[in-house]
Amino acid sequence: MINYTDKIPNNVDLGRDRVLQRALEHWQPAYMGWWYDMGPNESHNYEVYLRTAISVEPDGWAQFGYVKMPDYRWGIFLQPRDEKREVNFGIHKGQPAWQEVPGEYRSTLRRVIVTQGDTEPASVEQQRMLGSSCPSMYDLRNIFQVNVEEGRHLWAMVYLLHRYFGRDGREEAESLLARRSGDADNPRILGAFNEPTPDWLAFYMFTFFTDRDGKFQLCALAESGFDPLARTCRFMLTEEAHHMFVGETGVGRIIQRTCEVMKEHKVEDPSDVRALGVIDLDTIQRYLNFHYSVTLDLYGSDVSSNAANYYTSGLKGRFRETKLEDDHVLADAEYPVSEVVGGKIITKNVPALTALNERLRDDYIEEIADGVGRWQRVIDNAGIPFRLTLPHKGFHRAIGNFAGHLISPEGEVLSEEDWKNHEFQWLPSSKDYAYVRSLMSGRVVEPGKFANWIAPPARGINNHPLNFEYVRFN
Ligand SMILES: [Fe+2]
Ligand SMILES: [Fe+2]
């Protein structure tokens, strides 16, 4: 029997909700079983300096202290309710926001919540072996922070399933613990969440690119007319910011270290750079190309009647919906999408309602481009003549209008032969992965020490110095 107020911090009055308590009584032990099996490997006895959300108040969502991860207090938090909130788009625009699931949207909403929920444990599974090759105690603490918060995001979605979807919701919540990233028989729902995260460069790229997809999906769901979903996603966004910070600064610190070594030794050729034990910029570019392209696929088909239905029904909005100035119905609006016709990429206008996936993808790309620009400044400041670029949107895509076409990073449509000749100039090869992995053969955990291939961060966590003991191994 769980002591609810102690063990599960929440602002949903869990102590008085018997139905929810009973559902969680079954699910919580199964969740712990999943964490022991699929959470960070060999970490269960470590005491980790973690941030825990214990309330939604400004001083309550970021409480720091040492915690053994299996004892982490995975809580259930929703942004406080705004009694006057309305459905802000689609055919129900202007109605009071829904506090219960509208019957006609029940299965669609459940699907949306399950798809979001499935990504959360998936990324924990993808990252579970990385602790044994961490570049520092600071980074080890950060990956554990990301992992426990993805666990909490799973709790957040399971809360919605348990509270609002009855028996089907409980079954879906169990399935969320049964699927496994990369499993041949029972994989995670979305492609990028079945890719391995084999090393720390991949981890930082993942948290920069793929957690940011999470942010944009959460932003779109935070506009939902189904108020509990909107409020849940709003609160999740506070945590997502840290995940993207870990990714952006992680890649930035790798770039910085590489540039320092290149300057110091006056080398530019990738093999000379590698000989000095850091990751050459070309390899970083190839990882970028890979993570960017597989993440773009997560937004779905460029033209999608499902996306149109989600919007029209008021279930999933656009990025910053309420800040946009238009009719919020998109009756006559158009939006440009690209496709390949006769060996050329052309752009045409389609009804904006059907292009909402593409629009969200474009909003995402804009933010990604800013982040890549910040990485570029690290290279520029070192005076190294190398340009990091975002490949063309159609590069290496498996979903949408570009799927089935071979497109170069510059946006040319290629023959299979041309593609094959260049593929591993553009995407990481098994040799690249082997090289990166060779740098990460063991973990660096002496407080204040960092692996040779990465620069220290500008500052520590919660104002602590870099040599703070962020993890205590017992
Ligand atoms: Fe998440
Ligand atoms: Fe995340």
Coordinates of C-alpha atoms and ligand atoms in Angstrom, one line a residue:
M1 CA 0.0 0.0 0.0
I2 CA 1.4 3.4 -1.0
N3 CA 1.4 6.3 1.3
Y4 CA 0.2 8.8 -1.3
T5 CA 1.0 12.1 0.2
D6 CA 4.6 11.1 1.1
K7 CA 5.5 9.0 -1.9
I8 CA 3.7 10.7 -4.8
P9 CA 3.9 14.4 -4.6
N10 CA 0.9 15.7 -6.5
N11 CA -1.6 18.5 -7.0
V12 CA -4.5 16.3 -8.1
D13 CA -5.8 15.5 -4.7
L14 CA -4.6 12.0 -5.0
G15 CA -5.2 11.2 -1.3
R16 CA -9.0 11.5 -1.9
D17 CA -9.3 9.9 -5.3
R18 CA -10.0 6.3 -4.5
V19 CA -10.4 5.2 -8.2
L20 CA -7.0 6.7 -9.1
Q21 CA -5.4 5.2 -6.0
R22 CA -6.5 1.7 -6.9
A23 CA -5.3 2.1 -10.5
L24 CA -1.9 3.3 -9.3
E25 CA -1.6 0.6 -6.7
H26 CA -1.4 -1.9 -9.6
W27 CA 0.7 0.2 -11.9
Q28 CA 3.3 1.7 -9.5
P29 CA 4.9 -1.7 -8.6
A30 CA 5.0 -2.6 -12.4
Y31 CA 6.6 0.8 -13.0
M32 CA 9.3 0.0 -10.4
G33 CA 9.8 -3.3 -12.0
W34 CA 10.4 -1.6 -15.3
W35 CA 12.7 1.0 -13.7
Y36 CA 14.8 -1.8 -12.1
D37 CA 15.0 -3.7 -15.5
M38 CA 15.2 -0.8 -18.0
G39 CA 16.3 2.3 -16.0
P40 CA 20.0 3.4 -15.9
N41 CA 22.1 0.3 -15.6
E42 CA 23.8 -0.5 -12.2
S43 CA 22.7 2.8 -10.7
H44 CA 20.2 1.7 -8.1
N45 CA 22.4 2.3 -5.1
Y46 CA 23.9 5.5 -6.2
E47 CA 23.0 8.7 -4.4
V48 CA 22.4 11.3 -7.0
Y49 CA 22.1 15.0 -6.6
L50 CA 18.8 15.4 -8.2
R51 CA 16.1 18.0 -8.7
T52 CA 12.6 16.8 -7.7
A53 CA 9.4 18.6 -8.3
I54 CA 7.3 18.5 -5.1
S55 CA 4.8 21.2 -6.0
V56 CA 4.0 23.6 -8.9
E57 CA 4.9 26.7 -6.8
P58 CA 8.0 28.6 -8.0
D59 CA 10.0 27.2 -5.0
G60 CA 8.6 23.7 -5.3
W61 CA 9.3 22.4 -8.7
A62 CA 13.1 22.4 -8.3
Q63 CA 14.1 20.9 -4.9
F64 CA 17.7 19.6 -4.9
G65 CA 19.1 16.8 -2.8
Y66 CA 20.7 13.4 -2.8
V67 CA 18.3 10.6 -3.9
K68 CA 18.7 7.0 -4.8
M69 CA 16.9 6.9 -8.1
P70 CA 14.5 4.0 -7.2
D71 CA 13.4 6.3 -4.3
Y72 CA 12.8 9.3 -6.5
R73 CA 9.4 10.8 -5.8
W74 CA 7.8 10.6 -9.2
G75 CA 5.0 13.1 -8.8
I76 CA 1.8 14.1 -10.7
F77 CA 1.6 17.8 -11.4
L78 CA -0.7 19.9 -13.6
Q79 CA -0.4 23.6 -14.2
P80 CA -3.0 25.2 -11.9
R81 CA -6.4 25.5 -13.5
D82 CA -7.6 28.7 -15.2
E83 CA -11.4 28.6 -14.6
K84 CA -12.0 30.9 -17.6
R85 CA -9.9 28.9 -20.1
E86 CA -11.7 28.1 -23.4
V87 CA -11.1 25.9 -26.4
N88 CA -9.0 28.2 -28.4
F89 CA -9.2 26.8 -32.0
G90 CA -11.2 24.5 -34.2
I91 CA -14.9 24.1 -34.4
H92 CA -15.4 24.3 -30.7
K93 CA -13.5 27.5 -30.4
G94 CA -15.0 29.7 -27.6
Q95 CA -16.6 26.9 -25.6
P96 CA -15.3 26.4 -22.0
A97 CA -12.3 24.1 -22.0
W98 CA -13.3 20.5 -21.4
Q99 CA -12.7 19.1 -17.9
E100 CA -13.8 15.6 -19.0
V101 CA -13.1 13.7 -22.2
P102 CA -15.7 14.4 -24.9
G103 CA -17.2 11.1 -25.8
E104 CA -16.7 11.5 -29.6
Y105 CA -13.0 12.2 -29.1
R106 CA -12.2 9.6 -26.6
S107 CA -10.3 7.1 -28.7
T108 CA -8.4 9.9 -30.6
L109 CA -7.4 11.5 -27.4
R110 CA -6.3 8.3 -25.9
R111 CA -4.2 7.6 -28.9
V112 CA -2.5 11.0 -28.7
I113 CA -1.7 10.5 -25.0
V114 CA -0.4 7.0 -25.5
T115 CA 1.8 8.1 -28.4
Q116 CA 3.3 10.9 -26.3
G117 CA 3.6 8.7 -23.2
D118 CA 5.4 5.9 -25.1
T119 CA 8.3 8.2 -26.0
E120 CA 9.1 8.9 -22.3
P121 CA 10.2 5.4 -21.1
A122 CA 11.6 4.7 -24.6
S123 CA 14.3 7.3 -24.2
V124 CA 15.2 6.0 -20.7
E125 CA 15.7 2.6 -22.4
Q126 CA 17.8 4.0 -25.2
Q127 CA 20.1 5.7 -22.7
R128 CA 20.4 3.0 -20.0
M129 CA 24.0 1.9 -20.7
L130 CA 25.6 5.3 -21.0
G131 CA 26.4 5.7 -17.3
S132 CA 29.4 3.3 -17.7
S133 CA 31.1 5.7 -20.2
C134 CA 30.2 9.1 -18.8
P135 CA 32.7 11.9 -19.3
S136 CA 32.3 13.4 -15.8
M137 CA 30.3 13.1 -12.6
Y138 CA 28.5 16.3 -13.7
D139 CA 27.4 14.7 -16.9
L140 CA 26.4 11.5 -15.1
R141 CA 24.2 13.4 -12.8
N142 CA 22.6 15.2 -15.8
I143 CA 21.7 12.0 -17.6
F144 CA 20.2 10.6 -14.5
Q145 CA 18.2 13.8 -14.1
V146 CA 16.9 13.5 -17.6
N147 CA 16.0 9.8 -17.0
V148 CA 14.0 10.3 -13.8
E149 CA 12.2 13.2 -15.4
E150 CA 11.3 11.1 -18.4
G151 CA 10.0 8.6 -15.9
R152 CA 7.9 11.4 -14.4
H153 CA 6.6 12.3 -17.8
L154 CA 5.4 8.7 -18.2
W155 CA 3.6 9.1 -14.8
A156 CA 2.0 12.3 -16.1
M157 CA 0.6 10.5 -19.2
V158 CA -0.4 7.5 -17.1
Y159 CA -2.3 9.8 -14.7
L160 CA -4.4 11.0 -17.6
L161 CA -5.0 7.5 -18.8
H162 CA -6.0 6.3 -15.3
R163 CA -8.1 9.3 -14.4
Y164 CA -10.0 9.8 -17.6
F165 CA -10.0 6.6 -19.6
G166 CA -11.2 3.9 -17.3
R167 CA -10.4 0.4 -18.1
D168 CA -8.9 1.0 -21.6
G169 CA -6.7 3.7 -20.0
R170 CA -5.4 1.1 -17.4
E171 CA -4.7 -1.4 -20.2
E172 CA -2.8 1.3 -22.2
A173 CA -0.8 2.2 -19.1
E174 CA 0.3 -1.4 -18.7
S175 CA 1.3 -1.6 -22.4
L176 CA 3.5 1.5 -21.9
L177 CA 5.6 -0.6 -19.6
A178 CA 5.6 -3.6 -21.9
R179 CA 6.9 -2.2 -25.1
R180 CA 10.7 -1.9 -25.4
S181 CA 12.9 0.4 -27.5
G182 CA 14.3 -1.4 -30.5
D183 CA 12.5 -4.7 -29.7
A184 CA 11.7 -6.7 -32.8
D185 CA 8.3 -8.0 -31.4
N186 CA 7.1 -5.2 -29.3
P187 CA 8.9 -2.0 -30.2
R188 CA 8.1 1.6 -29.1
I189 CA 5.6 3.4 -31.3
L190 CA 7.7 6.0 -33.1
G191 CA 10.8 5.3 -35.2
A192 CA 13.4 7.6 -33.6
F193 CA 12.6 6.0 -30.2
N194 CA 13.7 2.6 -31.5
E195 CA 17.1 3.8 -32.7
P196 CA 20.0 3.1 -30.3
T197 CA 21.8 5.9 -28.4
P198 CA 25.2 4.2 -28.5
D199 CA 27.5 7.0 -27.1
W200 CA 27.5 10.4 -25.4
L201 CA 27.7 12.4 -28.6
A202 CA 24.5 10.6 -29.7
F203 CA 23.0 11.3 -26.3
Y204 CA 23.6 15.0 -26.5
M205 CA 22.4 15.1 -30.1
F206 CA 19.3 13.2 -29.0
T207 CA 18.5 15.6 -26.2
F208 CA 19.1 18.6 -28.4
F209 CA 17.1 17.3 -31.4
T210 CA 14.7 14.7 -30.2
D211 CA 13.8 16.2 -26.8
R212 CA 13.1 19.4 -28.7
D213 CA 10.6 17.4 -30.8
G214 CA 9.1 16.5 -27.4
K215 CA 9.0 20.2 -26.5
F216 CA 7.1 21.1 -29.7
Q217 CA 4.7 18.2 -29.3
L218 CA 4.0 19.2 -25.7
C219 CA 3.5 22.8 -26.8
A220 CA 0.9 21.7 -29.3
L221 CA -0.8 19.5 -26.7
A222 CA -0.6 22.3 -24.1
E223 CA -3.1 24.2 -26.4
S224 CA -5.6 21.3 -26.2
G225 CA -9.2 21.9 -25.5
F226 CA -9.0 19.0 -23.1
D227 CA -7.8 21.0 -20.2
P228 CA -6.2 18.3 -18.0
L229 CA -4.0 17.3 -21.0
A230 CA -3.1 21.0 -21.6
R231 CA -2.2 21.6 -18.0
T232 CA -0.2 18.4 -17.7
C233 CA 1.9 19.2 -20.8
R234 CA 2.5 22.8 -19.6
F235 CA 4.1 21.5 -16.5
M236 CA 6.2 18.9 -18.4
L237 CA 7.7 21.7 -20.4
T238 CA 9.5 23.1 -17.4
E239 CA 11.5 19.9 -17.2
E240 CA 12.0 19.6 -21.0
A241 CA 14.0 22.8 -20.9
H242 CA 16.7 21.2 -18.9
H243 CA 16.9 18.2 -21.3
M244 CA 17.5 20.5 -24.2
F245 CA 20.1 22.4 -22.2
V246 CA 22.0 19.2 -21.5
G247 CA 22.0 18.5 -25.3
E248 CA 22.9 21.9 -26.5
T249 CA 25.7 22.5 -24.0
G250 CA 26.9 18.9 -24.4
V251 CA 27.5 19.2 -28.1
G252 CA 28.8 22.7 -27.6
R253 CA 31.4 21.5 -25.1
I254 CA 32.5 18.7 -27.5
I255 CA 32.9 21.3 -30.3
Q256 CA 34.7 23.6 -27.9
R257 CA 37.2 20.9 -26.9
T258 CA 37.8 19.8 -30.5
C259 CA 38.5 23.4 -31.5
E260 CA 40.9 24.0 -28.6
V261 CA 42.9 20.9 -29.6
M262 CA 42.8 21.9 -33.3
K263 CA 44.1 25.3 -32.5
E264 CA 46.7 24.2 -30.0
H265 CA 48.2 21.6 -32.4
K266 CA 47.4 23.5 -35.6
V267 CA 45.7 20.5 -37.2
E268 CA 42.6 20.4 -39.4
D269 CA 42.5 17.0 -41.1
P270 CA 40.0 14.8 -39.3
S271 CA 42.5 12.0 -39.0
D272 CA 45.0 14.3 -37.3
V273 CA 42.2 15.6 -35.0
R274 CA 41.3 12.0 -34.1
A275 CA 44.9 11.2 -33.4
L276 CA 44.7 13.7 -30.6
G277 CA 41.7 12.0 -28.9
V278 CA 38.9 14.4 -29.7
I279 CA 35.9 14.2 -32.1
D280 CA 36.6 15.8 -35.5
L281 CA 34.0 18.3 -36.7
D282 CA 33.1 16.3 -39.7
T283 CA 31.9 13.4 -37.5
I284 CA 29.9 15.9 -35.4
Q285 CA 28.3 17.1 -38.6
R286 CA 27.4 13.5 -39.6
Y287 CA 25.8 12.9 -36.2
L288 CA 23.9 16.1 -36.5
N289 CA 22.6 15.1 -40.0
F290 CA 21.4 11.7 -38.6
H291 CA 19.7 13.0 -35.5
Y292 CA 18.1 15.9 -37.3
S293 CA 16.7 13.8 -40.1
V294 CA 15.3 11.0 -37.9
T295 CA 13.7 13.6 -35.6
L296 CA 12.1 15.5 -38.5
D297 CA 10.2 12.2 -39.3
L298 CA 8.6 12.3 -35.9
Y299 CA 6.3 15.2 -37.0
G300 CA 4.6 12.8 -39.5
S301 CA 3.3 13.3 -43.0
D302 CA 3.6 16.7 -44.6
V303 CA -0.1 16.5 -45.6
S304 CA -2.2 14.8 -43.0
S305 CA -5.9 14.5 -42.6
N306 CA -5.3 13.2 -39.0
A307 CA -3.5 16.4 -38.1
A308 CA -6.4 18.4 -39.6
N309 CA -8.9 16.4 -37.6
Y310 CA -6.9 16.9 -34.3
Y311 CA -6.9 20.6 -34.9
T312 CA -10.5 21.0 -36.1
S313 CA -11.7 18.9 -33.1
G314 CA -9.7 21.2 -30.7
L315 CA -7.4 18.4 -29.5
K316 CA -4.0 19.5 -30.6
G317 CA -3.1 23.1 -31.5
R318 CA -0.3 24.9 -33.3
F319 CA 2.9 26.0 -31.6
R320 CA 1.9 29.1 -29.6
E321 CA -1.6 28.9 -30.9
T322 CA -3.1 31.6 -28.7
K323 CA -0.3 34.1 -29.7
L324 CA -1.0 33.6 -33.4
E325 CA -3.2 36.2 -35.0
D326 CA -5.7 34.5 -37.4
D327 CA -9.1 32.9 -37.2
H328 CA -7.8 29.8 -35.4
V329 CA -10.0 27.7 -37.7
L330 CA -7.9 27.8 -40.8
A331 CA -10.9 27.7 -43.0
D332 CA -9.3 29.3 -46.1
A333 CA -5.6 29.5 -45.2
E334 CA -2.9 27.8 -47.2
Y335 CA 0.6 26.6 -46.3
P336 CA 3.5 25.6 -48.5
V337 CA 4.7 22.0 -48.6
S338 CA 7.4 20.4 -50.7
E339 CA 7.4 17.3 -52.8
V340 CA 9.5 15.5 -55.3
V341 CA 8.2 15.7 -58.9
G342 CA 10.2 14.4 -61.9
G343 CA 13.5 14.4 -60.0
K344 CA 13.0 17.9 -58.7
I345 CA 11.8 19.3 -55.4
I346 CA 8.9 21.7 -55.8
T347 CA 6.9 23.6 -53.3
K348 CA 3.2 24.1 -53.6
N349 CA 0.4 25.5 -51.4
V350 CA -2.1 23.2 -49.8
P351 CA -4.9 23.9 -47.3
A352 CA -3.2 24.9 -44.1
L353 CA -5.4 22.6 -42.1
T354 CA -3.9 19.6 -43.7
A355 CA -0.3 20.9 -43.4
L356 CA -0.2 21.3 -39.6
N357 CA 2.5 18.6 -39.2
E358 CA 4.6 20.5 -41.7
R359 CA 4.0 23.7 -39.9
L360 CA 5.0 22.3 -36.5
R361 CA 8.1 20.8 -38.2
D362 CA 9.0 24.3 -39.6
D363 CA 8.6 25.9 -36.2
Y364 CA 10.9 23.3 -34.8
I365 CA 13.5 23.8 -37.6
E366 CA 13.6 27.5 -36.9
E367 CA 14.6 26.9 -33.2
I368 CA 17.0 24.2 -34.2
A369 CA 18.7 26.6 -36.6
D370 CA 19.3 29.1 -33.8
G371 CA 20.9 26.4 -31.7
V372 CA 23.2 25.3 -34.5
G373 CA 24.1 28.9 -35.0
R374 CA 25.2 29.0 -31.3
W375 CA 27.5 26.0 -31.9
Q376 CA 28.8 27.7 -35.0
R377 CA 29.9 30.6 -32.9
V378 CA 32.1 28.4 -30.8
I379 CA 33.9 27.3 -34.0
D380 CA 34.1 30.9 -35.3
N381 CA 35.4 32.2 -32.0
A382 CA 38.2 29.7 -32.3
G383 CA 39.0 31.0 -35.7
I384 CA 38.5 27.7 -37.4
P385 CA 37.1 27.7 -41.0
F386 CA 34.4 25.1 -40.7
R387 CA 30.7 25.5 -41.2
L388 CA 28.2 23.3 -39.5
T389 CA 25.0 23.2 -41.6
L390 CA 21.5 21.8 -41.3
P391 CA 20.9 19.4 -44.2
H392 CA 17.9 20.0 -46.5
K393 CA 14.6 19.0 -45.0
G394 CA 14.3 16.1 -47.4
F395 CA 17.6 14.6 -46.5
H396 CA 17.4 11.0 -45.2
R397 CA 13.7 11.0 -44.6
A398 CA 11.5 8.0 -44.1
I399 CA 8.1 9.6 -43.5
G400 CA 6.2 12.1 -45.6
N401 CA 6.7 13.4 -49.1
F402 CA 10.4 12.8 -49.2
A403 CA 10.2 9.2 -48.1
G404 CA 11.6 6.9 -50.8
H405 CA 13.7 9.7 -52.4
L406 CA 17.4 10.0 -52.0
I407 CA 18.2 13.7 -51.3
S408 CA 21.6 15.2 -50.6
P409 CA 22.2 17.6 -47.7
E410 CA 22.1 20.4 -50.4
G411 CA 18.7 19.3 -51.6
E412 CA 19.5 17.6 -54.9
V413 CA 17.5 14.5 -55.8
L414 CA 20.0 11.7 -56.3
S415 CA 20.3 8.4 -58.1
E416 CA 20.9 5.4 -55.9
E417 CA 24.5 5.3 -57.1
D418 CA 25.1 8.9 -56.3
W419 CA 23.7 8.4 -52.8
K420 CA 25.8 5.3 -52.2
N421 CA 28.9 7.2 -53.2
H422 CA 28.3 9.8 -50.6
E423 CA 26.2 8.2 -47.9
F424 CA 29.0 8.0 -45.3
Q425 CA 30.3 11.5 -46.0
W426 CA 26.9 12.5 -44.8
L427 CA 25.8 10.0 -42.2
P428 CA 27.9 8.3 -39.4
S429 CA 29.5 5.0 -40.6
S430 CA 30.2 2.1 -38.4
K431 CA 33.8 3.3 -38.3
D432 CA 32.7 6.7 -36.9
Y433 CA 30.6 5.0 -34.2
A434 CA 33.6 2.8 -33.4
Y435 CA 35.9 5.7 -33.1
V436 CA 33.5 7.7 -30.9
R437 CA 33.0 4.7 -28.8
S438 CA 36.8 4.1 -28.5
L439 CA 37.0 7.5 -26.7
M440 CA 34.4 6.4 -24.2
S441 CA 35.7 3.0 -23.1
G442 CA 35.3 3.8 -19.4
R443 CA 33.7 6.4 -17.1
V444 CA 35.4 9.5 -15.7
V445 CA 34.0 10.1 -12.2
E446 CA 36.6 11.8 -10.2
P447 CA 34.9 15.0 -9.0
G448 CA 35.9 18.0 -11.2
K449 CA 37.6 15.8 -13.8
F450 CA 36.4 15.7 -17.4
A451 CA 37.2 13.3 -20.3
N452 CA 39.7 14.6 -22.8
W453 CA 37.1 14.9 -25.6
I454 CA 34.8 17.3 -23.9
A455 CA 35.3 20.8 -22.3
P456 CA 34.0 21.4 -18.8
P457 CA 30.7 23.3 -18.6
A458 CA 30.6 27.0 -17.8
R459 CA 29.1 26.3 -14.3
G460 CA 27.9 23.5 -12.1
I461 CA 24.4 22.5 -11.1
N462 CA 22.4 24.6 -8.6
N463 CA 25.4 27.0 -8.0
H464 CA 27.7 24.1 -7.0
P465 CA 31.3 24.1 -8.2
L466 CA 32.3 21.7 -11.0
N467 CA 34.2 19.5 -8.5
F468 CA 31.0 19.0 -6.4
E469 CA 30.2 15.3 -5.7
Y470 CA 27.2 15.1 -7.9
V471 CA 27.0 11.3 -7.6
R472 CA 27.9 9.2 -4.6
F473 CA 28.7 5.6 -5.5
N474 CA 27.9 3.3 -2.6
Ligands
FE1 FE 9.7 13.8 -21.7
FE2 FE 12.8 15.1 -22.4

